[in-house]
Amino acid sequence: MWLKPEEVLLKNALKLWLMERSNDYFVLQRRRGYGEEGGGGLTGLLVGTLDSVLDSTAKVAPFRILHQTPDSQVYLSIACGANREEITKHWDWLEQNIMKTLSVFDSNEDITNFVQGKIRGLIAEEGKHSFAKEDDPEKFREALLKFEKCFGLPEQEKLVTYYSCSYWKGRVPCQGWLYLSTNFLSFYSFLLGSEIKLIISWDAVSKLEKTSNVILTESIHVCSQGENHYFSMFLHINQTYLLMEQLANYAIKRLFDKETFDNDPFLDDPLQITKRGLENRAHSEQFNAFFRLPKEETLKEVHECFLWLPFSHFNTHGKMCISENYICFASQDGNLCSVIIPLREVLAVDKTNESSKSVIISIKGKTAFRFIEVKDFEQLVAKLRLKCGAASTQYHDISTEVPISSDSTDPSDNIELKEKMKEQSWNILFAECGRGVSMFRTKKTRDLVVRGIPETLRGELWMLFSGAVNDMAANPGYYAEVVEQSLGTSNLATEEIERDLRRSLPEHPAFQSDTGISALRRVLTAYAYRNPKIGYCQAMNILTSVLLLYAKEEEAFWLLVAVCERMLPDYFNRRIIGALVDQAVFEELIRDHLPQLTEYMTDMTFFSSVSLSWFLTLFISVLPIESAVNVVDCFFYDGIKAILQLGLAILDYNLDKLLVCKDDAEAVTALNRFFDNVTNKDSPLPSSVQQGSNVSDEKSSHVRVDITDLIRESNEKYGGIRYEDIHSMRCRNRLYVIQTLEETTKQNVLRVVSQDVKLSLPELDELYVIFKKELFFSYYWCLSCPVLKHHDPSLPYLEQYQIDCQQFRALYHLLSPWAHSANRDSLALWTFRLLDENSDCLINFKEFSSAIDIMYNGSFTEKLKLLFKLHIPPAYTEVKSKDPSKGDELSEEELLYFSRLHVSKPANEKEAESVKNSPEKGKGKVDIQAYLSQWQDELFKKEENIKDLPRMNQSQFIQFSKTLYNLFHGDPEEESLYQAIAVVTSLLLRMEEVGRKLHSPTSSARGFSGAICASGESSEGKIESHLEKDPSSLREEPQWSFAFEQILASLLNEPALVRFFEKPIDVKAKLENAKTSQLSSRTKM
């Protein structure tokens, strides 16, 4: 690697460096201790420790080139290398391109200037694409060199950043360097001969958290595959943790959440991921979540400033955040004031005198916002004016304001009076803080939301607080289009929707007529059409029916979009990962805020099972409708925080009852009784609609709880929970939830597979890890397809992970005891074709392990039967490499071509067959009958009879003989094995000759057997060469063939052959070796 020329002092350096080559202008040196036997003694040991701790990687590369001029004591370091090959390449380049030119210069100063200029030019050219985005390109290049040297990962592995830190080995801290790359967390330390090298793939991380204890003040805890790792002594621990969190979640999305990955352009190219890019992305995600903005928005600028609050008559300090289409402000003091200004609403942007550095933004509705003490305010005004010019043409103006009813009739009822008073309170707030999307949101706003939003304003305010108003404004006419396109579609989602339509609030008059049912149908079908990844989930009908009570049909659709895609991400899909994540967050909060409950109920799964419906339906399914809508009010204002707070308040309220419950059933009954007694005394809904009124029994011994009081209490007790903490807990628990689901998948697969193989459960476990890791490795560095292709968590456990022929070959090379064979690529191909029974060019773990099990634990007959089947159709196909210099090795293209050869059916026929074979496929319906019959077939599948195997023809038998020769090569009994196979082949051909006496007196079989007999004692290649020299002798006569029984009987007569195939294999050692060499073998490839 070329280095920016820097002066080095040679006086003391000679103790650390040894001269390798030199000339008048350059010196090539080697680091002491590198490449020497025994590591160069004590000096080499100390040098190694020094190298590990030193900051600059250039100083610790084992080779370097210095530039010197005659009669000068000044030396400049200009290149360094991780190995001799790399540094020699640089040295040769200098000799060929620089040396001849230097003799032309008169002065030493000119020579040095020329060399420096040339080297800087090379660095600039080299770093034009790779390091331009880094903060310090020179230091980053040095770190990259050390990263590549220490870990030997493929060059496509993108280093994102690196940190100096300590890794705790027991109670001993080891100082070293932590490297964060796109796929791995790596650590390297070398202290006094003790080397620590750690590589953890992000997709294996199940826990990532900041911790502190007596010994470690603050550290980062990483748990991977049951092992705990602690890193401390970071300079900026929060920044480091944020990046680690981002990279772990990136890997999770890439490998386990294909749809999210596909829809996110930032994730497409792993090589474009940088430290700065990840930090910006994290800030954008938090910005969008806090202000409820569309996912597409990215945070562009943040300015510290003051905002004038006209209703309070003072300036509040906070941050102005600017994205492509919005200007937002959030105060930093306890005032909790925030503002969202869509650029589509902006009419003018002005600046005032320079002393106050003010920016005034005027919007529709005669409202103006004044931001004071804005840094670079003149540039900001110019930028905003440009943005607003573009924004005003982009959106259609829509009004979400609902006119307040001017009905002045005296309310005859106390409840109606309260409702009017609520409306009046909101009107006063609108007069003070504005109305519509750009209103000031203050503590007073939250207090009014907690009291319950009036019926007449609910739809409008839900649209504002959820951010759905912005989605609707950005997509005019979208809903009508989607409704039109989705009309008449028939699939699994539409069938489930039809089934659930009349179960959605059946007691409410709005859904007892076709008008309400039709609106509900249109909204749900339109959403299923918009987002087929989610389609339809059962809880969605309950939620949507409540939305339709208070919002227009199009507004209800956009509210549903906001809930499903932004506010409750990943809730409404097959695995409900989002809901499981929030349940884990809820458990964490219970442990923190209600310790006495967790001490009593040690099994936290109770809280998960009981709270699932709370999260999925926002309490609508457990609370009476008149109370549930107040919860939805808070949810749209505060997000998931409101649901978590209310959940804690409910458990706290019922704490005494829960602490005396003997089992889960009793606890569930106590909570259900509590929910039945939650009322809303201020609800204006008719008594026929109210659900709480149906259970109002005057003599009831249970105390009634008002929902407003319950929500207020949840805010007072648990309002201190911050959005940032919830976001961090969600990220942390997402890793745990996904790894738990993956572990469940693995256990189910092993349970099914273990019944059919002789491998033990621990061996199967190891094999599964290797199988899955190979699939992941295939996509780590595959730029054309970075997302995991053959993974579908919606399929049955066995089908969730499948490998193609290329991945199978890599595993075959690692695991097969026959992988030393010269034609191992052909054997891997034929094995894959044999296992791929449904011809989809993919095999699952069950099929893979069945072949490996026979190779490891099969009897002589089973192994021979496998080899026999590999040399007859459908497995066998004639293989010839296009490049003769490669021998039997096949390129990736050739391998894929040969693996697909047998798939020659017409497309429609193949599709029909795949539908027939897989109950999952077809019209989106799961055919249970097909599953049952498939399961029954497998259950009653008879042991394959050797008499049923087809006969092997002459060309296949020749290849079979060649394979046996290749397998025996290098064996201690090699010669006797060759002799045995020659005898067997000769015997088989004579047997065949007897059967052909009627055909001809001089048969081809006789010629073949005669050749073997004449050779006397056979050695490697004699049969092979005879067949290759005179293949015509086999084709002149009628084709001869062998049955498996004949081959088996002949081979059983040779003890050497039986010993070879029955030789025990150390499976544990084989798997352990495969595990350790899996990554390095990928690097070589």
JSON list of C-alpha atoms in Angstrom, two decimals, residues 100 127 259 385 724 750 776 806 1006 1009:
[
{"chain": "A", "resi": 100, "resn": "LYS", "atom": "CA", "xyz": [15.42, 5.56, -14.69]},
{"chain": "A", "resi": 127, "resn": "GLY", "atom": "CA", "xyz": [-8.52, 6.44, -3.04]},
{"chain": "A", "resi": 259, "resn": "GLU", "atom": "CA", "xyz": [-39.02, -7.50, 1.86]},
{"chain": "A", "resi": 385, "resn": "ARG", "atom": "CA", "xyz": [-36.74, 29.54, -0.62]},
{"chain": "A", "resi": 724, "resn": "GLU", "atom": "CA", "xyz": [-35.10, 7.31, 22.61]},
{"chain": "A", "resi": 750, "resn": "LEU", "atom": "CA", "xyz": [-33.42, -31.18, 13.94]},
{"chain": "A", "resi": 776, "resn": "PHE", "atom": "CA", "xyz": [-25.18, -16.72, 4.42]},
{"chain": "A", "resi": 806, "resn": "GLN", "atom": "CA", "xyz": [-22.86, -23.94, -5.97]},
{"chain": "A", "resi": 1006, "resn": "ARG", "atom": "CA", "xyz": [-13.90, -60.75, -23.47]},
{"chain": "A", "resi": 1009, "resn": "SER", "atom": "CA", "xyz": [-11.36, -58.82, -19.44]}
]
